[in-house]
Amino acid sequence: MKFSNIIASCLLTISSYLTLTSSLELDPNDRESIANATALISTGLMDYYWGTQSGGTIGMFTNPYYWWEAGGAWGSMLGYWYLLENDTYNDIIMQALLYQVGEDWDYIPLNQSTTEGNDDQVFWGIAVMDAAERNFTNPSEKEPQWLYLAQAVFNTMAWRWDDSSCGGGLRWQIFKWNSGYDYKNTVSNAGLFHLGARLYRYTENQTYYDWCERTYNWLLDVDFIEEKFYYIYDGANVENNCTNITRLQWSYNAGLLISGCAYLYNATEDQVWLDRTEGYVNGLEKVFFNNSIMFEVACQGVDNCNNDQRSFKAYLSRFIGLTSILAPTTYDSLRTYLEASAVAAAKSCSGGYDGHTCGMNWFVDGWDGKYGLGEQMSALEVMQNLLISERPGPLTAKTGGTSVGNGSAGHSLTTDSSAPLSLDKGDSAGAAIITAVVGISIICCGIWLVI
């Protein structure tokens, strides 16, 4: 552990026993109040970023935060730029998003390619989709464009659709040797659905819509989601054909599905997608809100949320913000949740040696002693999304979006550049061969090191 980390941890521990500064005073209907609070919280979030310091990796946050959460965090910072109209971190955001694209411009960088899951990849795809929809500064012509990167993520994920078990769906992991490869989870498939919905709205390419229907119907068929109470479950192992469902509910799954449905409704005006959007919004109150304040039901009550799970409320906040303007009938309900949660989150941001470190538990009238990247992200997102209705909604190619894409991004075998990836058995066989070659290479390297 680095000395600076030790010092920071000691200071945070000591500060929990001292009289803390008063909690942030947040008026959810006052832009200046929101701007002042989010300026402090975003600074605290970026304290975890060491990509610009010696020994750090561009795009990555300090340990113990995984690569996927870095993608989520850059999405939060893009939101901060757009909603607060604050460009303080724009150069860092662009550098990070472009540094981690990988050799094939699909967010499978070499340093993550043996451990990366489908759900990890999609959160970087969502970040660059945010950039495309909000006209974040376009990269140079020699670099991949935001829309292209989002399409590459979608295509490479769709390529991995697996009909060998459970009637379809994406596995949690990409590579066979990773723990979790035998598990099909909602977040990977909800991520594909969510990104596809946004790409369909942006490009009007029917193939994206077809994939959304295919993915959503599969989630229904395997009972990972249900439309009676609009509950959303975690996933299941393939060995029992996805019948042994893990019935934990996570807020980021809800956010992905709610907003995905809202994007499709906004693009099509089809009542079925509005009904689903409103259904999931109604379901939120039963699971993820208490007195309109957001909480992570599966782990927060027993105080065992891990580093990943402590960031989930950030994504729910971001996605219900988007939903509220894409499906206006949901605005009043979701505004109530955002306001109550933002005020409660502000009270939690009174800890640490800086006096504005945010906690996990927003029911505590003050800081609960928890701290980390996820806590800062969650507080930032719920506060900045109070401004969602004051800014233009997500753009499309027809309403001013300037990012350039390619329907075949991410896969050199695709010949039709106007449509997303179409898969056949030959592609799957190629994937198996590549996986085998990489696996053999790793084994050989291990044997060589032992010798």
PDB file of N, CA, C and O in Angstrom, residues 6 21 72 114 120 128 151 176 206 256 280 291 311 334 354 362 388 427 437:
ATOM      1  N   ILE A   6      -1.933   5.280   2.998  1.00  0.00           N
ATOM      2  CA  ILE A   6      -1.950   5.012   4.437  1.00  0.00           C
ATOM      3  C   ILE A   6      -2.290   6.281   5.206  1.00  0.00           C
ATOM      4  O   ILE A   6      -3.113   6.289   6.127  1.00  0.00           O
ATOM      5  N   THR A  21     -17.332  19.003  10.091  1.00  0.00           N
ATOM      6  CA  THR A  21     -17.962  20.201   9.574  1.00  0.00           C
ATOM      7  C   THR A  21     -19.425  19.900   9.280  1.00  0.00           C
ATOM      8  O   THR A  21     -19.829  18.755   9.118  1.00  0.00           O
ATOM      9  N   GLY A  72     -17.632   3.764 -15.420  1.00  0.00           N
ATOM     10  CA  GLY A  72     -18.793   4.383 -14.793  1.00  0.00           C
ATOM     11  C   GLY A  72     -18.494   5.775 -14.276  1.00  0.00           C
ATOM     12  O   GLY A  72     -19.306   6.693 -14.403  1.00  0.00           O
ATOM     13  N   THR A 114      -8.010 -10.411 -20.321  1.00  0.00           N
ATOM     14  CA  THR A 114      -8.148 -11.755 -19.750  1.00  0.00           C
ATOM     15  C   THR A 114      -9.068 -11.783 -18.536  1.00  0.00           C
ATOM     16  O   THR A 114      -9.365 -12.860 -18.010  1.00  0.00           O
ATOM     17  N   ASP A 120     -18.547  -5.283 -17.680  1.00  0.00           N
ATOM     18  CA  ASP A 120     -17.468  -4.303 -17.580  1.00  0.00           C
ATOM     19  C   ASP A 120     -17.385  -3.459 -18.846  1.00  0.00           C
ATOM     20  O   ASP A 120     -17.308  -2.227 -18.802  1.00  0.00           O
ATOM     21  N   VAL A 128     -19.233   6.517 -23.546  1.00  0.00           N
ATOM     22  CA  VAL A 128     -19.013   7.185 -24.842  1.00  0.00           C
ATOM     23  C   VAL A 128     -20.335   7.462 -25.555  1.00  0.00           C
ATOM     24  O   VAL A 128     -20.409   8.388 -26.374  1.00  0.00           O
ATOM     25  N   GLN A 151     -20.789   1.826 -30.827  1.00  0.00           N
ATOM     26  CA  GLN A 151     -21.204   0.775 -31.753  1.00  0.00           C
ATOM     27  C   GLN A 151     -20.275  -0.434 -31.676  1.00  0.00           C
ATOM     28  O   GLN A 151     -20.726  -1.578 -31.779  1.00  0.00           O
ATOM     29  N   LYS A 176     -13.588 -18.108 -21.182  1.00  0.00           N
ATOM     30  CA  LYS A 176     -14.002 -19.339 -20.526  1.00  0.00           C
ATOM     31  C   LYS A 176     -13.275 -19.605 -19.216  1.00  0.00           C
ATOM     32  O   LYS A 176     -13.804 -20.274 -18.328  1.00  0.00           O
ATOM     33  N   GLN A 206     -32.809  -0.056 -37.688  1.00  0.00           N
ATOM     34  CA  GLN A 206     -33.777  -1.032 -37.193  1.00  0.00           C
ATOM     35  C   GLN A 206     -33.115  -2.219 -36.509  1.00  0.00           C
ATOM     36  O   GLN A 206     -33.696  -2.820 -35.597  1.00  0.00           O
ATOM     37  N   LEU A 256     -30.719   0.488 -15.747  1.00  0.00           N
ATOM     38  CA  LEU A 256     -30.466   0.136 -17.149  1.00  0.00           C
ATOM     39  C   LEU A 256     -31.763  -0.181 -17.880  1.00  0.00           C
ATOM     40  O   LEU A 256     -31.980   0.257 -19.023  1.00  0.00           O
ATOM     41  N   TYR A 280     -41.722  -0.107 -14.371  1.00  0.00           N
ATOM     42  CA  TYR A 280     -40.465  -0.178 -13.617  1.00  0.00           C
ATOM     43  C   TYR A 280     -40.327   0.994 -12.647  1.00  0.00           C
ATOM     44  O   TYR A 280     -39.794   0.829 -11.542  1.00  0.00           O
ATOM     45  N   ASN A 291     -39.201   6.135   1.997  1.00  0.00           N
ATOM     46  CA  ASN A 291     -39.523   7.559   2.168  1.00  0.00           C
ATOM     47  C   ASN A 291     -38.861   8.393   1.067  1.00  0.00           C
ATOM     48  O   ASN A 291     -38.345   9.487   1.325  1.00  0.00           O
ATOM     49  N   SER A 311     -21.228   1.715  -5.679  1.00  0.00           N
ATOM     50  CA  SER A 311     -21.384   2.697  -6.764  1.00  0.00           C
ATOM     51  C   SER A 311     -22.709   2.554  -7.497  1.00  0.00           C
ATOM     52  O   SER A 311     -23.028   3.384  -8.353  1.00  0.00           O
ATOM     53  N   LEU A 334     -40.226  10.622 -10.434  1.00  0.00           N
ATOM     54  CA  LEU A 334     -38.781  10.501 -10.363  1.00  0.00           C
ATOM     55  C   LEU A 334     -38.143  11.755  -9.775  1.00  0.00           C
ATOM     56  O   LEU A 334     -37.122  11.673  -9.083  1.00  0.00           O
ATOM     57  N   ASP A 354     -11.390  16.253   4.547  1.00  0.00           N
ATOM     58  CA  ASP A 354     -11.738  17.418   3.723  1.00  0.00           C
ATOM     59  C   ASP A 354     -13.094  18.002   4.099  1.00  0.00           C
ATOM     60  O   ASP A 354     -13.469  19.070   3.623  1.00  0.00           O
ATOM     61  N   TRP A 362     -27.658   7.043   3.254  1.00  0.00           N
ATOM     62  CA  TRP A 362     -28.265   8.369   3.183  1.00  0.00           C
ATOM     63  C   TRP A 362     -29.396   8.553   4.186  1.00  0.00           C
ATOM     64  O   TRP A 362     -30.012   9.622   4.230  1.00  0.00           O
ATOM     65  N   ILE A 388     -31.414  17.981 -14.757  1.00  0.00           N
ATOM     66  CA  ILE A 388     -31.581  17.305 -16.040  1.00  0.00           C
ATOM     67  C   ILE A 388     -32.591  18.009 -16.948  1.00  0.00           C
ATOM     68  O   ILE A 388     -32.413  18.080 -18.169  1.00  0.00           O
ATOM     69  N   ASP A 427     -18.549 -17.072 -37.299  1.00  0.00           N
ATOM     70  CA  ASP A 427     -18.028 -16.090 -36.360  1.00  0.00           C
ATOM     71  C   ASP A 427     -17.808 -16.728 -34.990  1.00  0.00           C
ATOM     72  O   ASP A 427     -16.808 -16.494 -34.325  1.00  0.00           O
ATOM     73  N   VAL A 437      -6.472 -20.148 -28.509  1.00  0.00           N
ATOM     74  CA  VAL A 437      -5.093 -19.712 -28.732  1.00  0.00           C
ATOM     75  C   VAL A 437      -4.598 -18.870 -27.564  1.00  0.00           C
ATOM     76  O   VAL A 437      -3.488 -19.048 -27.063  1.00  0.00           O
TER      77      VAL A 437
END
